[in-house]
Short mmCIF file of C-alpha atoms (C1' of nucleotides) in Angstrom, two decimals:
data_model
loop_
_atom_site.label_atom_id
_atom_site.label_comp_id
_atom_site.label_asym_id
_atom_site.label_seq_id
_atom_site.Cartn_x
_atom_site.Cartn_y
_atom_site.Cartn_z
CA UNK Y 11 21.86 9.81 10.11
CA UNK Y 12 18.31 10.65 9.72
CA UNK Y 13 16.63 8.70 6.80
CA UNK Y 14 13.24 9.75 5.66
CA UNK Y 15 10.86 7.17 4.52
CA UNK Y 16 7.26 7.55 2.74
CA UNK Y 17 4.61 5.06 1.61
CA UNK Y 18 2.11 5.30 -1.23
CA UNK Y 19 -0.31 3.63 -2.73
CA UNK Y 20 -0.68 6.41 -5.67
CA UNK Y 21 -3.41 4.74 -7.85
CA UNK Y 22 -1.46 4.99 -11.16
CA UNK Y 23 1.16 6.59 -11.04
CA UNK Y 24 1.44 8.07 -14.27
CA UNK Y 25 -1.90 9.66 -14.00
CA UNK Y 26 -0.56 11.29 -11.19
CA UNK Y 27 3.09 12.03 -11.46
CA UNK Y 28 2.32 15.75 -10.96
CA UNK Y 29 1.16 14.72 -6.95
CA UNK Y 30 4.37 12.80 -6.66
CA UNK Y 31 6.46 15.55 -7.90
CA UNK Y 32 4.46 17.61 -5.32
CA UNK Y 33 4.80 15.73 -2.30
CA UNK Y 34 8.29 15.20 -2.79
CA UNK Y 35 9.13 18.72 -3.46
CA UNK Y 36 6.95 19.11 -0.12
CA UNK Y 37 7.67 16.54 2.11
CA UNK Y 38 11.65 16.06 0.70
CA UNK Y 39 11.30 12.28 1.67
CA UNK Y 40 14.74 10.56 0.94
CA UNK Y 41 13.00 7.16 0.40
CA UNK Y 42 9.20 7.20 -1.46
CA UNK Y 43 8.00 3.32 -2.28
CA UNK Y 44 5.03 3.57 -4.08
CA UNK Y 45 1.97 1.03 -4.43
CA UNK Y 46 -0.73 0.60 -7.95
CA UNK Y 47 1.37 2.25 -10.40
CA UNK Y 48 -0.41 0.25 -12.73
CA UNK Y 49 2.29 1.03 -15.24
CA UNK Y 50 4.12 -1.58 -17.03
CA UNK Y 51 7.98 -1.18 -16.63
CA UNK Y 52 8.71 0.42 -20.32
CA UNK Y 53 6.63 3.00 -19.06
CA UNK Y 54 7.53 3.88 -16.01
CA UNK Y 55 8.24 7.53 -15.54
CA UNK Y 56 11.78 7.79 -14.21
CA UNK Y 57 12.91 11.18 -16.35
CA UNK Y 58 10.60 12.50 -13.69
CA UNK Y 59 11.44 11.28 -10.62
CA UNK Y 60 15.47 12.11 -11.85
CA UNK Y 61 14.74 15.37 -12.26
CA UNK Y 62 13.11 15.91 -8.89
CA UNK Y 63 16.44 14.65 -7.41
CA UNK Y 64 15.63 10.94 -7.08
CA UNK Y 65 18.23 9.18 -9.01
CA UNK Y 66 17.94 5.32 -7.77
CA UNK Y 67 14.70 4.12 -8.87
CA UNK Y 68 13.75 0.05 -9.19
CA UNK Y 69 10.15 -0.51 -10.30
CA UNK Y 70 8.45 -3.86 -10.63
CA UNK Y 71 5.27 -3.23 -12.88
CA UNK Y 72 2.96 -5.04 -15.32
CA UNK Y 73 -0.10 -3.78 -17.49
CA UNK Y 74 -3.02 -2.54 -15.94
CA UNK Y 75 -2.95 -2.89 -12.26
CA UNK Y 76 -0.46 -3.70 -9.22
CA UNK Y 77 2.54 -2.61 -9.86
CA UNK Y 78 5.09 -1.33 -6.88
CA UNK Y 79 7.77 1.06 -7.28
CA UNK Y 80 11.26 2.54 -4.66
CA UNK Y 81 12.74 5.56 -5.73
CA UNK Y 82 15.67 6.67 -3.63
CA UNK Y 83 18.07 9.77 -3.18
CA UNK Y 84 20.14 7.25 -1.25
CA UNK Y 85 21.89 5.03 -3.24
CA UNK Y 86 20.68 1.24 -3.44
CA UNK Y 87 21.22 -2.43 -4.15
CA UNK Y 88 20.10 -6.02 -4.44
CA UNK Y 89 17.10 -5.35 -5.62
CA UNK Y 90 14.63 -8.16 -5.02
CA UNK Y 91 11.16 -9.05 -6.79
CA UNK Y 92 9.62 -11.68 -5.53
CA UNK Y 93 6.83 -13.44 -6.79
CA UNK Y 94 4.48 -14.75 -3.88
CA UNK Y 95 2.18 -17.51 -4.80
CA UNK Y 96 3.73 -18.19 -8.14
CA UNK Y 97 0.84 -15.62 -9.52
CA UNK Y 98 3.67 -14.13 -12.12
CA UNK Y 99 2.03 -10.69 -10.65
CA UNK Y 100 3.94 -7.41 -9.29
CA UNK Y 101 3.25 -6.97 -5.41
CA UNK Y 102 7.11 -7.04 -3.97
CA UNK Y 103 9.77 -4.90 -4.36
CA UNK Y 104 12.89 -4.75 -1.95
CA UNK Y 105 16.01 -2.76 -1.81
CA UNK Y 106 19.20 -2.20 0.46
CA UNK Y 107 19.98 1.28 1.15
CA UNK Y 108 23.56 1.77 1.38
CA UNK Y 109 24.11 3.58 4.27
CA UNK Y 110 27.13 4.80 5.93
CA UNK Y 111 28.70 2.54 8.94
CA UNK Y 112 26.32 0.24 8.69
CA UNK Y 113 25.55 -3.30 6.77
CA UNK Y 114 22.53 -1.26 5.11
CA UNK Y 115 19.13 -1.17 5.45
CA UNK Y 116 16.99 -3.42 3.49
CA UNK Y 117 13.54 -1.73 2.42
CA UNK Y 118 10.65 -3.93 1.47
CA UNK Y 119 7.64 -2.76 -0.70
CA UNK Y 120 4.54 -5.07 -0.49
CA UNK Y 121 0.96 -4.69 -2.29
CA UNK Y 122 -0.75 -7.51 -0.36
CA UNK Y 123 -3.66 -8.59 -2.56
CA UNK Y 124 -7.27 -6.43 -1.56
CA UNK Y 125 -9.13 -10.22 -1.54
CA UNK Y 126 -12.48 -9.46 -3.60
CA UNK Y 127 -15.90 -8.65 -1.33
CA UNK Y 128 -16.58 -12.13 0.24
CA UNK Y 129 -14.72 -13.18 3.31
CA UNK Y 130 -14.64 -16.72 2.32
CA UNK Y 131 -11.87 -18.68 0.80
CA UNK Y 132 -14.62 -21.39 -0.05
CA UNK Y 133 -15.84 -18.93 -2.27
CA UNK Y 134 -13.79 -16.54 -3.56
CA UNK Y 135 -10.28 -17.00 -4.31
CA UNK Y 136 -9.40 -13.49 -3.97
CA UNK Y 137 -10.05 -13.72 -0.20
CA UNK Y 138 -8.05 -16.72 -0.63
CA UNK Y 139 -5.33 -15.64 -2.49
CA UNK Y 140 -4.88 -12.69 -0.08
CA UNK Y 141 -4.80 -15.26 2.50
CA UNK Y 142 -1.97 -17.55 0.98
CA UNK Y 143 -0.28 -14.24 0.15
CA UNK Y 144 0.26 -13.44 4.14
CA UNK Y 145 0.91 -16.94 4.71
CA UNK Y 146 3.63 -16.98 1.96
CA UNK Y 147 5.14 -13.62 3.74
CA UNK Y 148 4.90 -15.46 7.30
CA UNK Y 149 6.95 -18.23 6.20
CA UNK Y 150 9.14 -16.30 4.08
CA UNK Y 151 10.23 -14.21 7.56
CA UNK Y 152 10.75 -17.21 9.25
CA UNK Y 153 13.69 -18.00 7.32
CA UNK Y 154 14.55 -14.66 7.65
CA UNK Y 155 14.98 -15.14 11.65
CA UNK Y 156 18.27 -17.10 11.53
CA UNK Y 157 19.41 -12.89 10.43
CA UNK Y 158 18.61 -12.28 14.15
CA UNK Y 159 19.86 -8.44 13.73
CA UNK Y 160 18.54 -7.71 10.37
CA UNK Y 161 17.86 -4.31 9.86
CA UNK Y 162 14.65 -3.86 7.62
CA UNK Y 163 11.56 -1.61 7.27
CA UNK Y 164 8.50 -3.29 5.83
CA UNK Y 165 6.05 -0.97 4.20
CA UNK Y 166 3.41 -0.78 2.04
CA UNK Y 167 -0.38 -1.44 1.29
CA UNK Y 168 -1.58 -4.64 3.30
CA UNK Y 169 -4.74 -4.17 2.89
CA UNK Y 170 -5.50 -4.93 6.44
CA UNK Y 171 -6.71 -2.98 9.33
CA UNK Y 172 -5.71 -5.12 12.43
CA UNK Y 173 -6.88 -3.06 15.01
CA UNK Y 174 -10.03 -1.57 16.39
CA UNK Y 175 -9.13 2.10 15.95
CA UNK Y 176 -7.88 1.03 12.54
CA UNK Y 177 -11.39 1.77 10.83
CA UNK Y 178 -14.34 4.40 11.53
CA UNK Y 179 -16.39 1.72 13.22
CA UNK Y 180 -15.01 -1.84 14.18
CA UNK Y 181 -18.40 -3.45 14.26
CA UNK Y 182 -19.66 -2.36 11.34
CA UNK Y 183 -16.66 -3.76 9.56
CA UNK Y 184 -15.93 -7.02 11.08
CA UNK Y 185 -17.01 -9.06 8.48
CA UNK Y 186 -15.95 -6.63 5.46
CA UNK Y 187 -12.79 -7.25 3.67
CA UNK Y 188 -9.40 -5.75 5.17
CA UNK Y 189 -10.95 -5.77 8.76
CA UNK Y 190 -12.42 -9.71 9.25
CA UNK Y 191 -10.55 -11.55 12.18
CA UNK Y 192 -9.10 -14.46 9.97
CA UNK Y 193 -6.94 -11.36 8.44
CA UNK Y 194 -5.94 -9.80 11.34
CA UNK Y 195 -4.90 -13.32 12.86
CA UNK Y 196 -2.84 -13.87 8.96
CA UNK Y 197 -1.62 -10.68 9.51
CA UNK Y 198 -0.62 -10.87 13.25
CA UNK Y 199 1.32 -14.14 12.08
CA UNK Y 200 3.42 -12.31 9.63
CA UNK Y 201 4.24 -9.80 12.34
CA UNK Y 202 5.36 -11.93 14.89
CA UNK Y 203 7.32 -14.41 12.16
CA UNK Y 204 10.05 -11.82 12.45
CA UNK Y 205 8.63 -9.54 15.59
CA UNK Y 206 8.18 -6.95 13.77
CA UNK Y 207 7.05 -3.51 15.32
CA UNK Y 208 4.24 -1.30 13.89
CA UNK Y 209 6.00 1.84 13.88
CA UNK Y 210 2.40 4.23 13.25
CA UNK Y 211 1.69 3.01 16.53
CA UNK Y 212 4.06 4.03 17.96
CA UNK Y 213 2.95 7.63 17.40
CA UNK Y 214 -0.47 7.50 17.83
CA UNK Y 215 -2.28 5.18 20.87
CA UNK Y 216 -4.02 2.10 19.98
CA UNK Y 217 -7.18 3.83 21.18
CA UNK Y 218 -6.94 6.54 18.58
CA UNK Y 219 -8.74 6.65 15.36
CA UNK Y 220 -5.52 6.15 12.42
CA UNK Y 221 -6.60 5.92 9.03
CA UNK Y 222 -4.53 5.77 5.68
CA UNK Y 223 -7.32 5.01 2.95
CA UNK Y 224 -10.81 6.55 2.36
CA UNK Y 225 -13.26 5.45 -0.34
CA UNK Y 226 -13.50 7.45 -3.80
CA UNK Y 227 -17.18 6.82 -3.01
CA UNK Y 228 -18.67 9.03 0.41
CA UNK Y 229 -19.80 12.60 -1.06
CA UNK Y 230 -17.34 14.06 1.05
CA UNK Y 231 -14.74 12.31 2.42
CA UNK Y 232 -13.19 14.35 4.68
CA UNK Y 233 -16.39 15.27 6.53
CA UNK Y 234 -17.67 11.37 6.76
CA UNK Y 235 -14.16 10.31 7.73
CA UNK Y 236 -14.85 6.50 7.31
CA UNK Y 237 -11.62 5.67 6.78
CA UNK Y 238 -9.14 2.35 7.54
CA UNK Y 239 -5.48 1.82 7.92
CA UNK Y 240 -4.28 -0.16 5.08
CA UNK Y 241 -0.99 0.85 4.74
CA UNK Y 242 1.76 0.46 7.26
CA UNK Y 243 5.33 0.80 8.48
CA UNK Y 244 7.18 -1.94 10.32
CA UNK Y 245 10.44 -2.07 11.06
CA UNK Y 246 12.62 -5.17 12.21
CA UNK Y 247 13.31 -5.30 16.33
CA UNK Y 248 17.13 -3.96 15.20
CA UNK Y 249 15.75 -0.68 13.99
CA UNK Y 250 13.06 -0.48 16.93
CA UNK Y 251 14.85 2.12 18.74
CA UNK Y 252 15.47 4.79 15.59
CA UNK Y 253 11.80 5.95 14.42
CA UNK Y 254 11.89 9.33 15.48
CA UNK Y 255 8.47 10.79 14.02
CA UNK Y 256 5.56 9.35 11.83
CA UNK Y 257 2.91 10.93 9.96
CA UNK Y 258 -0.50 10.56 7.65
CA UNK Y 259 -0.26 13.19 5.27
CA UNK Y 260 -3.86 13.32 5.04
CA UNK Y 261 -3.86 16.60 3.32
CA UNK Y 262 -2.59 14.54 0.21
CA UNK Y 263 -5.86 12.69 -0.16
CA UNK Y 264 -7.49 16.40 -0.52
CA UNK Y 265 -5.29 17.11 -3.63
CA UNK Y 266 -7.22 17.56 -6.52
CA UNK Y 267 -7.96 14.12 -8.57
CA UNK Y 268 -6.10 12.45 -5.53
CA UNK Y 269 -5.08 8.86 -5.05
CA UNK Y 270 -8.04 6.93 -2.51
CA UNK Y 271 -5.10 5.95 -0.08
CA UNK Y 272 -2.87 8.66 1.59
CA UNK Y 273 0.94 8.70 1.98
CA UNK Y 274 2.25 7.87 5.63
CA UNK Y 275 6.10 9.20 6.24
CA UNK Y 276 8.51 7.96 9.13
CA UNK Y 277 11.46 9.68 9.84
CA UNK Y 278 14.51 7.39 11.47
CA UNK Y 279 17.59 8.01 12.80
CA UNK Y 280 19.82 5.15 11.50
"C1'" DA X 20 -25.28 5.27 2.46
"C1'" DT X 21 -20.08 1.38 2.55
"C1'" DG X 22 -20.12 1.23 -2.06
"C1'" DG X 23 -22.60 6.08 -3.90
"C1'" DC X 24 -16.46 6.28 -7.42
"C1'" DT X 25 -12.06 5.70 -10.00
"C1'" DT X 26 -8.65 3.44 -12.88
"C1'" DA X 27 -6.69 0.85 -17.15
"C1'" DC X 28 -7.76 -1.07 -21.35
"C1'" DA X 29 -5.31 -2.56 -28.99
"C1'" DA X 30 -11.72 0.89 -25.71
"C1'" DA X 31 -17.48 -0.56 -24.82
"C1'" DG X 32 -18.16 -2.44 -21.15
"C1'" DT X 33 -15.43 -5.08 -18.09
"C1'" DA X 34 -12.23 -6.05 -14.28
"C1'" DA X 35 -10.22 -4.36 -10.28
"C1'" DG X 36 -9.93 -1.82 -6.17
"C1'" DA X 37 -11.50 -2.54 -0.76
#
DNA sequence: ATGGCTTACAAAGTAAGA
């Protein structure tokens, strides 16, 4: 069956319910797994998401910032928070979809931390938190490997942009935050802890420019086009064969009061 | 000219994003 996934980090999602109701009434994802809701859980806005036809929703939120979200047409189970590097913060969410003829398909939500301005973990333990955070997620999918045929999508914001065509100019961002090569290398360990394959790329060359996230700050975003891409869509080797189409929907970051990321949606035939 | 903006918050400036 064809299962359609989507990704967003939506930048509170409360302040922005009306864009969610939008793209999903748009893009009629089956699965949306959402990133900063910044919305505590009492607060969360499921009468909305119901109505729009998304009954199975699991949140994981706390006051302020983080926050990650799953809302499903598909029913779902076993949902999982867990709480990497004992920070008692909301950055995991995952889920199995119960899908026909088949064991299910578990869905992971990650907010990997952004790590602060510095590239140091000397000096700034954001950068080093972020670090420990990929680390954590490395040897967390090592355990997982014994599951040889476990069939799971990872998704989310990582906050990393491993490759060259993953930001507007490589060199100019090598030692900024989200691009540096000790991240890359952290995140390139997480990958192969469970071989996981970057489904965007599969859809667009490695030589292409693929961007998820521009900055609230350029005058005009669109025209500068600095962007980077943060946010991703892996899937474990058992589901390599069944991504059938991917996409940025960059006209979302053009919505009016828009989130600073943009939503990416995979479709797979399970 | 990547940080110029944007968000949440028991609210004026602070923390956080990246």
């Amino acid at each position: 069956m064809p299962l359609k996934l989507a990704t967003w980090n939506i930048n509170s999602v409360r302040l922005r319910i009306n864009l969610v109701e939008r793209f999903l009434e748009e893009y009629q994802p089956d699965v949306l797994c959402l990133q900063e809701t910044k919305c505590p859980n009492d607060a969360f806005p499921s009468k909305a998401f119901r109505k729009a036809g998304y009954e199975h929703i699991a949140f994981h939120g706390q006051k302020g910032y983080h926050g990650v979200a799953t809302v499903s047409r598909i029913p779902f189970s076993d949902e999982e928070r867990r709480d990497f590097c004992e920070k008692g913060d909301t950055r995991h969410l995952a889920v199995t979809l119960d899908i026909d003829g088949a064991e299910g398909v578990r869905v992971h939500n990650f907010y990997v931390p952004a790590g602060g301005d510095e590239p140091d973990r000397e000096v700034n333990e954001k950068f080093a938190h972020k670090l420990d955070f990929l680390t954590e997620m490395e040897s967390w999918y090592k355990s997982h490997k014994a599951k040889k045929n476990a069939r799971m999508i990872l998704v989310g914001d990582l906050n990393v942009a491993p490759l060259e065509h993953d930001v507007w100019s490589h060199k100019q961002l090598l030692k900024v935050v989200s691009h540096t090569p000790i991240e890359v290398e952290h995140l390139a360990r997480v990958m192969k802890a469970h071989d996981w394959v970057d489904v965007m790329r599969r859809f667009v060359p490695d030589e292409e420019k693929l961007y998820t996230w521009w900055s609230y700050r350029a005058k005009d975003w669109a025209k500068a086009d600095k962007g980077r891409r943060l946010d991703h869509i892996w899937v474990t080797p058992a589901l390599a064969d069944t991504p059938t189409a991917m996409e940025v929907i960059r006209d979302a970051r053009g919505w009016e009061r828009s989130s600073d990321h943009a939503p990416v949606l995979a479709t797979f035939d399970i």
